Coordinates of C-alpha atoms and ligand atoms in Angstrom, one line a residue:
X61 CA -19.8 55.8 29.1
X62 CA -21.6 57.8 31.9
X63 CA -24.4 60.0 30.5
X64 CA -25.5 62.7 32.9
X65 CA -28.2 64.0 31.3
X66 CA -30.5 61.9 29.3
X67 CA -32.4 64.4 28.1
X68 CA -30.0 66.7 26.0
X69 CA -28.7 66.0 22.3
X70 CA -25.3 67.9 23.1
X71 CA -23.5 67.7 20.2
X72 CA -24.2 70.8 17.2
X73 CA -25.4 69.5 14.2
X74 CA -23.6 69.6 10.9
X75 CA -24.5 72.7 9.6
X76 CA -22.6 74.9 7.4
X77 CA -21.7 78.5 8.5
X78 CA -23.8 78.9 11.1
X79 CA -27.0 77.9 9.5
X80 CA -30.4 77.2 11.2
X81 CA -31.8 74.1 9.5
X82 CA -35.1 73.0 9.4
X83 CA -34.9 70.0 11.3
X84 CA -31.3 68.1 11.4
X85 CA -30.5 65.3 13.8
X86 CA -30.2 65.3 17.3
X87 CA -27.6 63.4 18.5
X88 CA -25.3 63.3 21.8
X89 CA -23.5 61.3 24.1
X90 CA -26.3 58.3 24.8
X91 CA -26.2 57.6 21.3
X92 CA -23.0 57.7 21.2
X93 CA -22.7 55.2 24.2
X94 CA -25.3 52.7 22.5
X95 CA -23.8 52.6 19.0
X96 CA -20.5 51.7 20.6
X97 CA -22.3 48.8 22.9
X98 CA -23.7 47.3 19.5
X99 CA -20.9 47.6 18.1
X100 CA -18.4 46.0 20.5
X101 CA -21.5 43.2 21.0
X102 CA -20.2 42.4 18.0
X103 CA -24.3 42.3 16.6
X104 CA -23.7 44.7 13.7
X105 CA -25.7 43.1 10.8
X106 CA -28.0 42.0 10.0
X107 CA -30.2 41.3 13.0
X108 CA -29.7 41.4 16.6
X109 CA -30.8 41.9 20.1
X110 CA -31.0 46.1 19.2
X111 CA -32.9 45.5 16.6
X112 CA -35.4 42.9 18.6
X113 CA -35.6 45.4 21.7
X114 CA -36.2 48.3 19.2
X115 CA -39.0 47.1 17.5
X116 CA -41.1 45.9 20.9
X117 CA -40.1 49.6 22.2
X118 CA -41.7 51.3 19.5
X119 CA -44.4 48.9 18.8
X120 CA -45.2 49.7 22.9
X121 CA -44.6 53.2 22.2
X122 CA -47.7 53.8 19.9
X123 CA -49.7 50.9 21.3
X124 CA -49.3 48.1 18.7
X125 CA -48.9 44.7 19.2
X126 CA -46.2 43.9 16.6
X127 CA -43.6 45.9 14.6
X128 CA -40.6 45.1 11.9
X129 CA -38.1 47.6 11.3
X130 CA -37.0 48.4 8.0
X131 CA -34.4 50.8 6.3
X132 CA -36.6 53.4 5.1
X133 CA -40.6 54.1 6.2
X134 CA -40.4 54.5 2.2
X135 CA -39.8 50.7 2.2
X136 CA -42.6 50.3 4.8
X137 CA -45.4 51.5 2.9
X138 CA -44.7 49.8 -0.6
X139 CA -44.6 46.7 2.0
X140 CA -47.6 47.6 3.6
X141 CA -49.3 47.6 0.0
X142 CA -48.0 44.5 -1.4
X143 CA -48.8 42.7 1.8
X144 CA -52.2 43.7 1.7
X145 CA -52.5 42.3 -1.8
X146 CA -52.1 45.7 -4.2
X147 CA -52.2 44.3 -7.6
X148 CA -51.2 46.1 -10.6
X149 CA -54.4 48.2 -12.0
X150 CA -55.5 48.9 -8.0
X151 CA -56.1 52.6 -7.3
X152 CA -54.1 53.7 -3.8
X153 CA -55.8 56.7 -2.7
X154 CA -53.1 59.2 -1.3
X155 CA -53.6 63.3 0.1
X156 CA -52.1 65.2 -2.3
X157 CA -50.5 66.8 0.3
X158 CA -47.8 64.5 1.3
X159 CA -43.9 63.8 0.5
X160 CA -43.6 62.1 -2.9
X161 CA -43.0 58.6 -0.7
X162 CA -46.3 58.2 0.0
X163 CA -47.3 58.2 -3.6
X164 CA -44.4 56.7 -5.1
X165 CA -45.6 53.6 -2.8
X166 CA -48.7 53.0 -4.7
X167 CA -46.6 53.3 -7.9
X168 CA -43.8 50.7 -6.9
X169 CA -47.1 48.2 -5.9
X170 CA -48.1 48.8 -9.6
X171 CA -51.4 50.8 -8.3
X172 CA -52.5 54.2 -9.4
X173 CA -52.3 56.7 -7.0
X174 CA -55.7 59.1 -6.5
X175 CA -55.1 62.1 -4.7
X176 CA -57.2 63.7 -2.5
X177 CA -57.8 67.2 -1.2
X178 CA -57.0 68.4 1.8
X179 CA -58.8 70.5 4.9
X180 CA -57.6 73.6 5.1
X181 CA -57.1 74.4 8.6
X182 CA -54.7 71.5 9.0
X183 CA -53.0 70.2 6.0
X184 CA -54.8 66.7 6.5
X185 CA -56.7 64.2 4.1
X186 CA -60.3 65.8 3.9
X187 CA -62.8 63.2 4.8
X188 CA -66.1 64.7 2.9
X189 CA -63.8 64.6 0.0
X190 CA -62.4 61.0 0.8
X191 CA -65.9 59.5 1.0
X192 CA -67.0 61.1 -2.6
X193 CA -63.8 59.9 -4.1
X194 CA -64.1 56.6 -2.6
X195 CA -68.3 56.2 -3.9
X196 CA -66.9 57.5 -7.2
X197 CA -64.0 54.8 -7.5
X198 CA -66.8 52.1 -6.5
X199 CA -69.7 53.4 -9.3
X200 CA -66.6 53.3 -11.7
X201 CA -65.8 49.9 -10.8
X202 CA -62.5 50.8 -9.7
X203 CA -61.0 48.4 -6.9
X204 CA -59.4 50.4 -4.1
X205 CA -56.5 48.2 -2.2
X206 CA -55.6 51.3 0.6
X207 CA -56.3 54.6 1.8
X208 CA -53.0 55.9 2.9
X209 CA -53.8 59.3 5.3
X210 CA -50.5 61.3 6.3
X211 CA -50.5 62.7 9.5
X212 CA -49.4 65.7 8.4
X213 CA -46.5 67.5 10.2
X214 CA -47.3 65.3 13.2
X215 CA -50.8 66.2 13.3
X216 CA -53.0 62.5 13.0
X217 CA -55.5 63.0 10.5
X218 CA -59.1 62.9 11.3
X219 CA -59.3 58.7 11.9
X220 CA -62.9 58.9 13.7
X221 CA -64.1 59.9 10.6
X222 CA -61.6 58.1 8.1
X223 CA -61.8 54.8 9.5
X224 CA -65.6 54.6 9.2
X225 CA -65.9 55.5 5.7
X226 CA -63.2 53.3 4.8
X227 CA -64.8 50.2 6.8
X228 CA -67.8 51.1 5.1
X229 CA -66.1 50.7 1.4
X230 CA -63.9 47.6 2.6
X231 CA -60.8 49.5 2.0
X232 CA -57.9 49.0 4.9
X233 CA -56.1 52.0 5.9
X234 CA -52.4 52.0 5.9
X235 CA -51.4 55.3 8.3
X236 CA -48.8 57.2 7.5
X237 CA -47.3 58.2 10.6
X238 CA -43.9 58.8 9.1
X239 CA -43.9 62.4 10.5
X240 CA -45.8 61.9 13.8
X241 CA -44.3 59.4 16.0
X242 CA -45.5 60.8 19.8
X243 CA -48.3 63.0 18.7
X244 CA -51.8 61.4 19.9
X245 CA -55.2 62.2 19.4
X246 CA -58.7 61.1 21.0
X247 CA -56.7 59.6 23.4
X248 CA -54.9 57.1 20.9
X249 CA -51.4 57.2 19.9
X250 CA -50.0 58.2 15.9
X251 CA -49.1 55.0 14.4
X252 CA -52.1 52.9 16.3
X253 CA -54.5 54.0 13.8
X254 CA -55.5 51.7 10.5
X255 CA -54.3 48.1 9.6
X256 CA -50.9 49.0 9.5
X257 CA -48.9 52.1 10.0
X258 CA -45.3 53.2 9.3
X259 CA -43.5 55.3 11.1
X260 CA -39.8 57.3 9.6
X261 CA -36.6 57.5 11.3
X262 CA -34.9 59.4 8.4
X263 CA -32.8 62.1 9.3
X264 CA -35.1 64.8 9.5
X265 CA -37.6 63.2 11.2
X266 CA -38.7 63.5 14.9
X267 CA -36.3 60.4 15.9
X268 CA -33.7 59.4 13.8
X269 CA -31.3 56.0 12.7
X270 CA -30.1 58.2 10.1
X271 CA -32.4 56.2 7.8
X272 CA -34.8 53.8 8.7
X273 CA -38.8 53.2 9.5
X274 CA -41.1 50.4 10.7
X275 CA -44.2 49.1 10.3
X276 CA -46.6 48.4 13.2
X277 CA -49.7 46.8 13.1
X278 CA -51.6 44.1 15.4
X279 CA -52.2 41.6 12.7
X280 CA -49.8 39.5 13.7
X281 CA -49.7 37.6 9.8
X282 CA -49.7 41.0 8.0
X283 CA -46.3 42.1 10.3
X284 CA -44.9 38.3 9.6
X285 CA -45.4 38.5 5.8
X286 CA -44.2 41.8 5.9
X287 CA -40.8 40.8 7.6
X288 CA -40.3 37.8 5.2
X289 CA -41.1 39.9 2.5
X290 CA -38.2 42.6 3.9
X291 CA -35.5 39.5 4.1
X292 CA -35.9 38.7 0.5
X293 CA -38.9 36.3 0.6
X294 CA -35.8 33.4 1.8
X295 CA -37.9 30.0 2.6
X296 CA -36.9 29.0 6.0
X297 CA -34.2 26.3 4.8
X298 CA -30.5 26.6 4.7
X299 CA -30.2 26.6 0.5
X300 CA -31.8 29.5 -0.1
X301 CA -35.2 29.0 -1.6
X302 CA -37.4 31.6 -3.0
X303 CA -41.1 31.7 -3.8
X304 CA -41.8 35.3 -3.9
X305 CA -40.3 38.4 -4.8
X306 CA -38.9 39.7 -2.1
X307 CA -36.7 42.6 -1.2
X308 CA -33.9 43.9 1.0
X309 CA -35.8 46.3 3.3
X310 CA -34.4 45.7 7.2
X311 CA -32.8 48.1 9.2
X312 CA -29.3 46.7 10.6
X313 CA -28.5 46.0 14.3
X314 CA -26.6 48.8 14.7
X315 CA -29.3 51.6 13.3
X316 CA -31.4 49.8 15.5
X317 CA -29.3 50.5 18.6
X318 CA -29.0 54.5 17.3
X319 CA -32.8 54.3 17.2
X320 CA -32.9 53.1 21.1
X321 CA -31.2 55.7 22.2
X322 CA -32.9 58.6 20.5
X323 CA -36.8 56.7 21.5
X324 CA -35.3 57.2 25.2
X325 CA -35.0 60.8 24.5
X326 CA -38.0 61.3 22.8
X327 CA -40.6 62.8 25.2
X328 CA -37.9 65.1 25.7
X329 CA -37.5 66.1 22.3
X330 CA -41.0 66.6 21.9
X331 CA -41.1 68.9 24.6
X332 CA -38.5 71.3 22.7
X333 CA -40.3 71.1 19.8
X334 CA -43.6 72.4 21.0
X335 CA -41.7 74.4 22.9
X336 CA -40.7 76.2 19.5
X337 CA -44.0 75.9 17.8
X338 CA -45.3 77.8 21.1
X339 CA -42.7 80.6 20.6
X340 CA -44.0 80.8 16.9
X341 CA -47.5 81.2 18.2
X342 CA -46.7 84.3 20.3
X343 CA -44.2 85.8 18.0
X344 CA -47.1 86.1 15.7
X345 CA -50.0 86.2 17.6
X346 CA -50.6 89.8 16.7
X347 CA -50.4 89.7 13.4
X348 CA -53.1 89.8 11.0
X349 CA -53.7 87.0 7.9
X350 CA -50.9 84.7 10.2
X351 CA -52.3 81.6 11.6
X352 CA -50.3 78.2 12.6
X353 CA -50.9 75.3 10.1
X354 CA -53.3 72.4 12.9
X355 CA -53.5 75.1 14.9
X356 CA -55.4 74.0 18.8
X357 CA -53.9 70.5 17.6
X358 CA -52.8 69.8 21.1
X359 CA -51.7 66.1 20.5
X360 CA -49.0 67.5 18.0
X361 CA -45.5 66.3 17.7
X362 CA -45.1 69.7 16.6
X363 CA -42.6 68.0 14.0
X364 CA -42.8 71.0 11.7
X365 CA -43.9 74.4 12.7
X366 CA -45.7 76.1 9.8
X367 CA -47.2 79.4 9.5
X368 CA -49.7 80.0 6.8
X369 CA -50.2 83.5 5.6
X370 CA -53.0 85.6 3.9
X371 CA -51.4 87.6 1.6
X372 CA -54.6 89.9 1.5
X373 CA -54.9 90.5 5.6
X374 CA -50.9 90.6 6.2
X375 CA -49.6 92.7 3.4
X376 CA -47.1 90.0 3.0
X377 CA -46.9 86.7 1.3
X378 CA -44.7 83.9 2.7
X379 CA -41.9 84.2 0.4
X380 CA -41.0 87.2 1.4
X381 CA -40.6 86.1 5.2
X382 CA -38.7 83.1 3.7
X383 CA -36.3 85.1 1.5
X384 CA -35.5 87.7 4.5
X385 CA -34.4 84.4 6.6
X386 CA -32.7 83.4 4.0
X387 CA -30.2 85.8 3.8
X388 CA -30.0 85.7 7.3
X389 CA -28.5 82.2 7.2
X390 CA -31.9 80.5 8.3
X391 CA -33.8 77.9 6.2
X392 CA -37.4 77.9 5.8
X393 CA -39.6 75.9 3.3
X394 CA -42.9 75.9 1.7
X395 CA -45.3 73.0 2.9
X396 CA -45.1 70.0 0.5
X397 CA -45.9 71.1 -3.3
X398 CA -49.3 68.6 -3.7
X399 CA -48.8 65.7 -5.8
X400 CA -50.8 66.6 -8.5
X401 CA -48.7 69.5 -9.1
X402 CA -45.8 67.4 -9.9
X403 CA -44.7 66.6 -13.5
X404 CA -44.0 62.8 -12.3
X405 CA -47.8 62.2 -11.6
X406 CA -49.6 64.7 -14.3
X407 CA -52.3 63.2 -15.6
X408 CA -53.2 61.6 -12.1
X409 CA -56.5 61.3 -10.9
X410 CA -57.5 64.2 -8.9
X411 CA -60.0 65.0 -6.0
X412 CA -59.7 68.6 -5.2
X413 CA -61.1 71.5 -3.2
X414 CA -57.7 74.0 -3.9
X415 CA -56.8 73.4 -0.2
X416 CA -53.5 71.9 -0.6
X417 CA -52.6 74.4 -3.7
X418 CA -53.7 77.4 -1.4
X419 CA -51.2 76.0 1.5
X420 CA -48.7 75.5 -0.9
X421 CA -48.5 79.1 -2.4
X422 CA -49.1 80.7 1.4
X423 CA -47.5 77.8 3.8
X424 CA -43.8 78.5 5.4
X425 CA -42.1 76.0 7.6
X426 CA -39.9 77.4 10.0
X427 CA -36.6 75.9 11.7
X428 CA -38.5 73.2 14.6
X429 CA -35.8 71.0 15.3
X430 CA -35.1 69.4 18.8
X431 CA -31.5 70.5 18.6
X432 CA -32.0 74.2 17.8
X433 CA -30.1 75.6 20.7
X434 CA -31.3 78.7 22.6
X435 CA -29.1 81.2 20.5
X436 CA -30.4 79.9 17.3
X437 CA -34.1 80.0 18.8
X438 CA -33.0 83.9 19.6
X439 CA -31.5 84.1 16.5
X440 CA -35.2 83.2 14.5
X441 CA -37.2 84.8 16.9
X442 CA -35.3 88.5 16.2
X443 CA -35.1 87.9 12.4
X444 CA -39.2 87.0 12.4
X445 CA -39.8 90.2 15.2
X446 CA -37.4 92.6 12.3
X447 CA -39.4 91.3 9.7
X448 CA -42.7 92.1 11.3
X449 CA -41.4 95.8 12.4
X450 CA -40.3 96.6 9.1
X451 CA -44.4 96.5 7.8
Ligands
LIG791 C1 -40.4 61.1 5.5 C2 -41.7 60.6 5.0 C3 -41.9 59.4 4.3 C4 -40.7 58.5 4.0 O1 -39.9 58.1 5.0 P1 -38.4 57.7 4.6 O2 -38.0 57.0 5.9 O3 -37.7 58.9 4.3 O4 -38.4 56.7 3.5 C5 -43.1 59.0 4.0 N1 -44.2 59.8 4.1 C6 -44.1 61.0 4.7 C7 -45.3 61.8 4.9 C8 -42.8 61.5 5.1 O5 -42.7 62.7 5.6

């Protein structure tokens, strides 16, 4: 199938009525053209040469040395913990502000999740707060198997400081780079920070299989185990002999081949997305007690846009932006509600400054996705510029 243009998604996503999503998938023709080659290859489960060729792209991609793709980056980190020797009674310390995966990761490990404050300006784990939480957990004789830092949005957390204080208390750093495949910072790519990190292709993220993730690393034996691990822990003989648990956690030959095709389009993708994140700066650069969430984070995916709004300075709080896009058939959402806030983990250990609670109550993400045509853009743009004449 001839593609012209490699750099365009093409086909609308599914939306109902006209709606502006967040951030739906971005698919067109070249994905088209590599699920069918899979396909008629006749390599459409389990493994296969997609699947191989995906995971030395990727691992290229953000500078690692070894990856395994697996069918969720959800699956990725419980791997990451149990490979790294999580035992039940562990403590996984986790930002409170994250998606419920990251935490839920510790839990399915048998660990106790910690959460952990974060720094205001961009959403990420706060490192004066990491290091106290850490020298508490050691003075109460708590072992610590990970720190897990999100990079929030597709902003990397602050690893120059992180990974010190972590080497320091012998805890290894699983990355959560589920949101920020493409963004770099310092020079170093999201996903090459840590022992291990995990990237998301679900369908919201920055590239999709329509569900999927990997793991990355450049321990070589932590990858390995991870894979047999993923392959239900089968002994390499032919009658199916089992030592461990394992579990069912690869992506198929096919996804993979979806996955190739978007990777090929990502620094394009990227581009559109800062593209609307820079539209979002200037549409409110004027007004007051309106800032960008990791604003001057010039490494940014730019995954999610997010404004964060002073009630006090504007004259406006967030939800009312949200509700006067909502009627307008756009979708907006508040930034992740913090994990301690959530009646699944009350009664969780808690390291807090009121960062992430703050965000929460004066965060809005706005529509960022690759495949927001020009009209939609217009579309936001006029609704935000309405809103803003109308105080
Ligand atoms: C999306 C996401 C995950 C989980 O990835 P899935 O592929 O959906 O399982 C984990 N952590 C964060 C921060 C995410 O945004």
């Amino acid at each position: 199938m001839a593609v012209r243009e490699q750099d365009t998604g093409g086909w609308p996503a599914a939306t109902d009525g006209g709606r502006v999503l967040l951030s739906p998938p971005d698919i067109g023709p070249l994905e088209e053209s590599y699920l069918l080659n899979a396909l008629r290859s006749g390599w459409v489960a389990p493994v296969g040469p997609d699947l191989d060729a995906f995971e030395r792209e990727v691992a290229a991609r953000v500078g690692r040395e070894h990856a395994v793709a697996l069918a969720s980056g959800t699956a990725g980190l419980h791997l990451a913990l149990v490979a790294l020797g999580t035992l039940p009674g562990d403590v996984v310390v986790v930002p409170t502000l994250t998606f419920v995966a990251t935490a839920n990761a510790a839990v399915y490990a048998g660990a106790e999740p910690v959460f952990v404050d974060c720094t205001p300006e961009t959403g990420n784990l706060d490192p004066d707060l990491l290091d106290r939480t850490l020298d508490e957990l050691r003075r109460a004789g708590r072992r610590v198997a990970a720190v897990l830092p999100v990079d929030m949005f597709g902003s990397c957390a602050d690893y120059a400081r992180i990974l010190p204080l972590c080497a320091a208390a012998g805890v290894p750093v699983v990355e959560d780079a589920a949101e920020a495949l493409g963004a770099v910072r310092n020079g170093r790519a999201a996903g090459s920070f840590g022992r291990a990190a995990v990237l998301s292709f679900n369908g919201n993220k920055i590239i999709t299989t329509s569900g999927g993730g990997m793991l990355v690393s450049d321990d070589a034996d932590l990858v390995a185990r991870c894979r047999y691990l993923a392959t239900q822990a089968r002994q390499p003989v032919v009658h199916y002999e089992h030592t461990d648990t394992g579990y069912n956690y690869r992506l198929s030959n096919l996804l993979a081949a979806l996955g190739r095709a978007q990777l090929r389009r990502l620094d394009g993708m990227l581009a559109r997305r800062r593209a609307h994140r820079e539209r979002y700066a200037k549409l409110f650069a004027a007004t007051p007690g309106v800032r960008l969430l990791a604003d001057h984070d010039s490494g940014a995916n730019c995954w999610l846009t997010s404004i964060v709004v002073d009630p006090e300075h504007a004259g406006w709080r967030a939800a009312d932006l949200a509700r006067h896009l909502a009627v307008r058939n756009i979708e907006t959402r508040p930034v992740w509600k913090p994990m301690h806030l959530q009646p699944v983990f009350s009664g969780a250990h808690a390291v807090l400054s009121g960062a992430a609670e703050r965000l929460f109550a004066d965060g809005l993400t706005l529509p960022s996705g690759s495949g927001m045509t020009e009209h939609q853009a217009d579309r936001v743009a006029a609704a935000i510029a309405d809103f803003l004449d109308r105080r």
